[in-house]
Amino acid sequence: MVRVTENMRSITDCASQMTEIISLIDGIAFQTNILALNAAVEAARAGDHGKGFSVVAGEVRNLAHRSAEAAKSIKALIDVTHDNVRQGAAIVQEAEKNMQEIVGGSGQLNVLMSEISTTTREQEKGINQITLALSDLESATHSNVLMVEALSASSDVLKAQVIELQTKTDKFRLSQPGYSEHALSHSHVSSLSTITRRGQA
């Protein structure tokens, strides 16, 4: 009976740790979603040059949403496991009390032990479901990381394209009558400042 009680406590501790992990994953998914939204805004500002970038941002946002939904599902399973553990702990306490009081009532003890066994099997099923869900979440998180890396690479490419386009535009303006070198320098500096601010954002 003492061993059953210790197992109940161990399961409770594991469930609490899983809850903390799920909260962390949910926070990462939320941050990733914000990053994807910002990327989509930047892609929209870039026009045709940002179409590919916008697709990547959309995929990252979808992955973030899936991660958040998976985290919610796992949290629900953990809550069910907590309830089962509390029920099992109550049964164990009742069994301990009865064992101290009962002299020949082995029949009632057998019933209680059967209930404990049933509850334990339910807990095992819940833990197996959590394990499968965590595996799916790990895969989704890995894909999320890859998409974020692709997003970062696409951002660098987009920035280079914007700089190249600005250079060509400045050359075109320079060839127009009445366009001074001072105006060109001022325009180039302003554009680079804007790009730098976007990159820092």
PDB file of C-alpha atoms in Angstrom:
ATOM      1  CA  MET A   1       0.000   0.000   0.000  1.00  0.00           C
ATOM      2  CA  VAL A   2       2.856   2.358   0.792  1.00  0.00           C
ATOM      3  CA  ARG A   3       4.302   1.620  -2.639  1.00  0.00           C
ATOM      4  CA  VAL A   4       0.995   2.516  -4.301  1.00  0.00           C
ATOM      5  CA  THR A   5       0.952   5.817  -2.428  1.00  0.00           C
ATOM      6  CA  GLU A   6       4.494   6.589  -3.560  1.00  0.00           C
ATOM      7  CA  ASN A   7       3.546   5.792  -7.152  1.00  0.00           C
ATOM      8  CA  MET A   8       0.590   8.172  -6.892  1.00  0.00           C
ATOM      9  CA  ARG A   9       2.881  10.946  -5.688  1.00  0.00           C
ATOM     10  CA  SER A  10       5.369  10.219  -8.456  1.00  0.00           C
ATOM     11  CA  ILE A  11       2.630  10.426 -11.096  1.00  0.00           C
ATOM     12  CA  THR A  12       1.411  13.709  -9.602  1.00  0.00           C
ATOM     13  CA  ASP A  13       4.929  15.185  -9.715  1.00  0.00           C
ATOM     14  CA  CYS A  14       5.375  14.107 -13.342  1.00  0.00           C
ATOM     15  CA  ALA A  15       2.032  15.614 -14.307  1.00  0.00           C
ATOM     16  CA  SER A  16       3.019  18.912 -12.666  1.00  0.00           C
ATOM     17  CA  GLN A  17       6.292  18.973 -14.594  1.00  0.00           C
ATOM     18  CA  MET A  18       4.417  18.263 -17.823  1.00  0.00           C
ATOM     19  CA  THR A  19       2.098  21.176 -17.091  1.00  0.00           C
ATOM     20  CA  GLU A  20       5.093  23.510 -16.786  1.00  0.00           C
ATOM     21  CA  ILE A  21       6.534  22.205 -20.061  1.00  0.00           C
ATOM     22  CA  ILE A  22       3.201  22.704 -21.824  1.00  0.00           C
ATOM     23  CA  SER A  23       3.035  26.287 -20.534  1.00  0.00           C
ATOM     24  CA  LEU A  24       6.523  26.907 -21.937  1.00  0.00           C
ATOM     25  CA  ILE A  25       5.596  25.407 -25.316  1.00  0.00           C
ATOM     26  CA  ASP A  26       2.406  27.455 -25.427  1.00  0.00           C
ATOM     27  CA  GLY A  27       4.455  30.602 -24.775  1.00  0.00           C
ATOM     28  CA  ILE A  28       6.853  29.712 -27.607  1.00  0.00           C
ATOM     29  CA  ALA A  29       3.920  29.158 -29.952  1.00  0.00           C
ATOM     30  CA  PHE A  30       2.503  32.568 -29.004  1.00  0.00           C
ATOM     31  CA  GLN A  31       5.841  34.304 -29.629  1.00  0.00           C
ATOM     32  CA  THR A  32       6.210  32.502 -32.970  1.00  0.00           C
ATOM     33  CA  ASN A  33       2.730  33.600 -33.997  1.00  0.00           C
ATOM     34  CA  ILE A  34       3.631  37.230 -33.277  1.00  0.00           C
ATOM     35  CA  LEU A  35       6.839  36.830 -35.309  1.00  0.00           C
ATOM     36  CA  ALA A  36       4.863  35.405 -38.229  1.00  0.00           C
ATOM     37  CA  LEU A  37       2.387  38.297 -38.100  1.00  0.00           C
ATOM     38  CA  ASN A  38       5.216  40.846 -38.158  1.00  0.00           C
ATOM     39  CA  ALA A  39       6.823  38.997 -41.059  1.00  0.00           C
ATOM     40  CA  ALA A  40       3.545  39.027 -42.982  1.00  0.00           C
ATOM     41  CA  VAL A  41       3.283  42.793 -42.503  1.00  0.00           C
ATOM     42  CA  GLU A  42       6.827  43.295 -43.796  1.00  0.00           C
ATOM     43  CA  ALA A  43       6.112  41.017 -46.757  1.00  0.00           C
ATOM     44  CA  ALA A  44       3.019  43.049 -47.611  1.00  0.00           C
ATOM     45  CA  ARG A  45       5.074  46.234 -47.563  1.00  0.00           C
ATOM     46  CA  ALA A  46       7.605  44.683 -49.929  1.00  0.00           C
ATOM     47  CA  GLY A  47       4.954  44.016 -52.566  1.00  0.00           C
ATOM     48  CA  ASP A  48       5.813  41.475 -55.266  1.00  0.00           C
ATOM     49  CA  HIS A  49       9.256  40.910 -53.759  1.00  0.00           C
ATOM     50  CA  GLY A  50       7.666  39.712 -50.527  1.00  0.00           C
ATOM     51  CA  LYS A  51       5.260  37.099 -51.927  1.00  0.00           C
ATOM     52  CA  GLY A  52       7.541  34.147 -51.188  1.00  0.00           C
ATOM     53  CA  PHE A  53       8.364  35.635 -47.830  1.00  0.00           C
ATOM     54  CA  SER A  54       4.637  35.937 -47.082  1.00  0.00           C
ATOM     55  CA  VAL A  55       4.080  32.235 -47.838  1.00  0.00           C
ATOM     56  CA  VAL A  56       6.833  31.247 -45.399  1.00  0.00           C
ATOM     57  CA  ALA A  57       5.377  33.537 -42.745  1.00  0.00           C
ATOM     58  CA  GLY A  58       1.969  31.952 -43.231  1.00  0.00           C
ATOM     59  CA  GLU A  59       3.378  28.457 -42.786  1.00  0.00           C
ATOM     60  CA  VAL A  60       5.169  29.512 -39.608  1.00  0.00           C
ATOM     61  CA  ARG A  61       1.934  30.967 -38.292  1.00  0.00           C
ATOM     62  CA  ASN A  62       0.080  27.719 -39.061  1.00  0.00           C
ATOM     63  CA  LEU A  63       2.727  25.713 -37.215  1.00  0.00           C
ATOM     64  CA  ALA A  64       2.476  28.033 -34.238  1.00  0.00           C
ATOM     65  CA  HIS A  65      -1.293  27.566 -34.210  1.00  0.00           C
ATOM     66  CA  ARG A  66      -0.935  23.776 -34.389  1.00  0.00           C
ATOM     67  CA  SER A  67       1.599  23.823 -31.558  1.00  0.00           C
ATOM     68  CA  ALA A  68      -0.760  25.866 -29.400  1.00  0.00           C
ATOM     69  CA  GLU A  69      -3.667  23.501 -30.117  1.00  0.00           C
ATOM     70  CA  ALA A  70      -1.510  20.467 -29.314  1.00  0.00           C
ATOM     71  CA  ALA A  71      -0.440  22.104 -26.058  1.00  0.00           C
ATOM     72  CA  LYS A  72      -4.096  22.653 -25.119  1.00  0.00           C
ATOM     73  CA  SER A  73      -4.943  19.021 -25.864  1.00  0.00           C
ATOM     74  CA  ILE A  74      -2.045  17.756 -23.782  1.00  0.00           C
ATOM     75  CA  LYS A  75      -2.992  20.069 -20.916  1.00  0.00           C
ATOM     76  CA  ALA A  76      -6.509  18.621 -20.989  1.00  0.00           C
ATOM     77  CA  LEU A  77      -5.077  15.098 -20.768  1.00  0.00           C
ATOM     78  CA  ILE A  78      -2.865  16.135 -17.867  1.00  0.00           C
ATOM     79  CA  ASP A  79      -5.880  17.597 -16.048  1.00  0.00           C
ATOM     80  CA  VAL A  80      -7.710  14.282 -16.468  1.00  0.00           C
ATOM     81  CA  THR A  81      -4.659  12.462 -15.134  1.00  0.00           C
ATOM     82  CA  HIS A  82      -4.590  14.782 -12.108  1.00  0.00           C
ATOM     83  CA  ASP A  83      -8.214  13.938 -11.371  1.00  0.00           C
ATOM     84  CA  ASN A  84      -7.525  10.215 -11.652  1.00  0.00           C
ATOM     85  CA  VAL A  85      -4.542  10.535  -9.339  1.00  0.00           C
ATOM     86  CA  ARG A  86      -6.608  12.401  -6.749  1.00  0.00           C
ATOM     87  CA  GLN A  87      -9.300   9.736  -6.938  1.00  0.00           C
ATOM     88  CA  GLY A  88      -6.700   7.002  -6.610  1.00  0.00           C
ATOM     89  CA  ALA A  89      -5.097   8.747  -3.634  1.00  0.00           C
ATOM     90  CA  ALA A  90      -8.484   8.983  -1.916  1.00  0.00           C
ATOM     91  CA  ILE A  91      -9.060   5.269  -2.495  1.00  0.00           C
ATOM     92  CA  VAL A  92      -5.617   4.450  -1.124  1.00  0.00           C
ATOM     93  CA  GLN A  93      -6.257   6.483   2.023  1.00  0.00           C
ATOM     94  CA  GLU A  94      -9.586   4.764   2.525  1.00  0.00           C
ATOM     95  CA  ALA A  95      -7.963   1.375   2.027  1.00  0.00           C
ATOM     96  CA  GLU A  96      -5.282   2.172   4.607  1.00  0.00           C
ATOM     97  CA  LYS A  97      -7.900   3.185   7.137  1.00  0.00           C
ATOM     98  CA  ASN A  98      -9.931   0.050   6.527  1.00  0.00           C
ATOM     99  CA  MET A  99      -6.855  -2.167   6.815  1.00  0.00           C
ATOM    100  CA  GLN A 100      -6.210  -0.795  10.305  1.00  0.00           C
ATOM    101  CA  GLU A 101      -9.818  -1.330  11.420  1.00  0.00           C
ATOM    102  CA  ILE A 102     -10.777  -4.542   9.648  1.00  0.00           C
ATOM    103  CA  VAL A 103      -9.800  -7.816  11.261  1.00  0.00           C
ATOM    104  CA  GLY A 104     -11.425 -10.263   8.943  1.00  0.00           C
ATOM    105  CA  GLY A 105     -12.933  -8.050   6.260  1.00  0.00           C
ATOM    106  CA  SER A 106     -10.695  -9.115   3.398  1.00  0.00           C
ATOM    107  CA  GLY A 107     -13.628  -8.995   0.978  1.00  0.00           C
ATOM    108  CA  GLN A 108     -13.983  -5.220   1.191  1.00  0.00           C
ATOM    109  CA  LEU A 109     -10.233  -4.839   0.874  1.00  0.00           C
ATOM    110  CA  ASN A 110     -10.281  -6.851  -2.346  1.00  0.00           C
ATOM    111  CA  VAL A 111     -12.929  -4.520  -3.754  1.00  0.00           C
ATOM    112  CA  LEU A 112     -10.831  -1.488  -2.890  1.00  0.00           C
ATOM    113  CA  MET A 113      -7.746  -3.026  -4.448  1.00  0.00           C
ATOM    114  CA  SER A 114      -9.744  -3.742  -7.601  1.00  0.00           C
ATOM    115  CA  GLU A 115     -10.758  -0.077  -7.763  1.00  0.00           C
ATOM    116  CA  ILE A 116      -7.128   0.954  -7.316  1.00  0.00           C
ATOM    117  CA  SER A 117      -6.094  -1.380 -10.123  1.00  0.00           C
ATOM    118  CA  THR A 118      -8.777   0.075 -12.420  1.00  0.00           C
ATOM    119  CA  THR A 119      -7.718   3.637 -11.617  1.00  0.00           C
ATOM    120  CA  THR A 120      -4.068   2.772 -12.213  1.00  0.00           C
ATOM    121  CA  ARG A 121      -4.892   1.308 -15.632  1.00  0.00           C
ATOM    122  CA  GLU A 122      -6.769   4.486 -16.509  1.00  0.00           C
ATOM    123  CA  GLN A 123      -3.738   6.509 -15.457  1.00  0.00           C
ATOM    124  CA  GLU A 124      -1.477   4.376 -17.631  1.00  0.00           C
ATOM    125  CA  LYS A 125      -3.768   4.976 -20.611  1.00  0.00           C
ATOM    126  CA  GLY A 126      -3.708   8.715 -19.939  1.00  0.00           C
ATOM    127  CA  ILE A 127       0.085   8.752 -19.703  1.00  0.00           C
ATOM    128  CA  ASN A 128       0.376   6.803 -22.966  1.00  0.00           C
ATOM    129  CA  GLN A 129      -1.856   9.366 -24.669  1.00  0.00           C
ATOM    130  CA  ILE A 130       0.283  12.167 -23.267  1.00  0.00           C
ATOM    131  CA  THR A 131       3.426  10.462 -24.568  1.00  0.00           C
ATOM    132  CA  LEU A 132       1.967  10.222 -28.072  1.00  0.00           C
ATOM    133  CA  ALA A 133       0.810  13.829 -27.971  1.00  0.00           C
ATOM    134  CA  LEU A 134       4.246  15.000 -26.806  1.00  0.00           C
ATOM    135  CA  SER A 135       5.831  13.109 -29.696  1.00  0.00           C
ATOM    136  CA  ASP A 136       3.538  14.880 -32.177  1.00  0.00           C
ATOM    137  CA  LEU A 137       4.267  18.195 -30.496  1.00  0.00           C
ATOM    138  CA  GLU A 138       8.011  17.583 -30.710  1.00  0.00           C
ATOM    139  CA  SER A 139       7.703  16.972 -34.452  1.00  0.00           C
ATOM    140  CA  ALA A 140       5.646  20.129 -34.890  1.00  0.00           C
ATOM    141  CA  THR A 141       8.146  22.143 -32.836  1.00  0.00           C
ATOM    142  CA  HIS A 142      11.042  20.826 -34.936  1.00  0.00           C
ATOM    143  CA  SER A 143       9.225  21.847 -38.107  1.00  0.00           C
ATOM    144  CA  ASN A 144       8.543  25.200 -36.494  1.00  0.00           C
ATOM    145  CA  VAL A 145      12.250  25.758 -35.879  1.00  0.00           C
ATOM    146  CA  LEU A 146      13.065  24.897 -39.490  1.00  0.00           C
ATOM    147  CA  MET A 147      10.435  27.322 -40.760  1.00  0.00           C
ATOM    148  CA  VAL A 148      11.754  30.102 -38.524  1.00  0.00           C
ATOM    149  CA  GLU A 149      15.259  29.527 -39.921  1.00  0.00           C
ATOM    150  CA  ALA A 150      13.858  29.681 -43.445  1.00  0.00           C
ATOM    151  CA  LEU A 151      12.016  32.856 -42.477  1.00  0.00           C
ATOM    152  CA  SER A 152      15.243  34.445 -41.273  1.00  0.00           C
ATOM    153  CA  ALA A 153      17.059  33.502 -44.493  1.00  0.00           C
ATOM    154  CA  SER A 154      14.219  34.893 -46.586  1.00  0.00           C
ATOM    155  CA  SER A 155      14.393  38.134 -44.587  1.00  0.00           C
ATOM    156  CA  ASP A 156      18.070  38.557 -45.485  1.00  0.00           C
ATOM    157  CA  VAL A 157      17.352  37.911 -49.156  1.00  0.00           C
ATOM    158  CA  LEU A 158      14.481  40.394 -49.132  1.00  0.00           C
ATOM    159  CA  LYS A 159      16.642  43.059 -47.512  1.00  0.00           C
ATOM    160  CA  ALA A 160      19.320  42.554 -50.178  1.00  0.00           C
ATOM    161  CA  GLN A 161      16.697  42.844 -52.930  1.00  0.00           C
ATOM    162  CA  VAL A 162      15.351  46.068 -51.434  1.00  0.00           C
ATOM    163  CA  ILE A 163      18.848  47.563 -51.282  1.00  0.00           C
ATOM    164  CA  GLU A 164      19.501  46.544 -54.895  1.00  0.00           C
ATOM    165  CA  LEU A 165      16.193  48.050 -55.989  1.00  0.00           C
ATOM    166  CA  GLN A 166      16.966  51.285 -54.128  1.00  0.00           C
ATOM    167  CA  THR A 167      20.361  51.486 -55.823  1.00  0.00           C
ATOM    168  CA  LYS A 168      18.809  51.086 -59.253  1.00  0.00           C
ATOM    169  CA  THR A 169      16.179  53.689 -58.405  1.00  0.00           C
ATOM    170  CA  ASP A 170      18.831  56.161 -57.269  1.00  0.00           C
ATOM    171  CA  LYS A 171      20.767  55.631 -60.491  1.00  0.00           C
ATOM    172  CA  PHE A 172      17.614  56.269 -62.505  1.00  0.00           C
ATOM    173  CA  ARG A 173      16.868  59.468 -60.581  1.00  0.00           C
ATOM    174  CA  LEU A 174      20.446  60.635 -61.000  1.00  0.00           C
ATOM    175  CA  SER A 175      20.046  60.405 -64.749  1.00  0.00           C
ATOM    176  CA  GLN A 176      17.010  62.733 -64.642  1.00  0.00           C
ATOM    177  CA  PRO A 177      17.600  66.477 -65.269  1.00  0.00           C
ATOM    178  CA  GLY A 178      17.651  68.608 -62.150  1.00  0.00           C
ATOM    179  CA  TYR A 179      18.221  65.751 -59.701  1.00  0.00           C
ATOM    180  CA  SER A 180      21.190  66.676 -57.498  1.00  0.00           C
ATOM    181  CA  GLU A 181      23.817  64.455 -55.938  1.00  0.00           C
ATOM    182  CA  HIS A 182      22.805  65.831 -52.551  1.00  0.00           C
ATOM    183  CA  ALA A 183      19.218  64.598 -53.039  1.00  0.00           C
ATOM    184  CA  LEU A 184      20.526  61.176 -54.074  1.00  0.00           C
ATOM    185  CA  SER A 185      22.696  60.910 -50.958  1.00  0.00           C
ATOM    186  CA  HIS A 186      19.835  62.013 -48.702  1.00  0.00           C
ATOM    187  CA  SER A 187      17.436  59.480 -50.294  1.00  0.00           C
ATOM    188  CA  HIS A 188      19.941  56.628 -50.011  1.00  0.00           C
ATOM    189  CA  VAL A 189      20.666  57.364 -46.339  1.00  0.00           C
ATOM    190  CA  SER A 190      16.938  57.578 -45.515  1.00  0.00           C
ATOM    191  CA  SER A 191      16.259  54.258 -47.259  1.00  0.00           C
ATOM    192  CA  LEU A 192      19.082  52.504 -45.466  1.00  0.00           C
ATOM    193  CA  SER A 193      17.835  53.885 -42.130  1.00  0.00           C
ATOM    194  CA  THR A 194      14.343  52.574 -42.856  1.00  0.00           C
ATOM    195  CA  ILE A 195      15.695  49.123 -43.768  1.00  0.00           C
ATOM    196  CA  THR A 196      17.836  49.076 -40.623  1.00  0.00           C
ATOM    197  CA  ARG A 197      14.850  49.963 -38.422  1.00  0.00           C
ATOM    198  CA  ARG A 198      12.793  47.179 -40.029  1.00  0.00           C
ATOM    199  CA  GLY A 199      15.588  44.675 -39.523  1.00  0.00           C
ATOM    200  CA  GLN A 200      15.858  45.631 -35.832  1.00  0.00           C
ATOM    201  CA  ALA A 201      12.107  45.369 -35.416  1.00  0.00           C
TER     202      ALA A 201
END
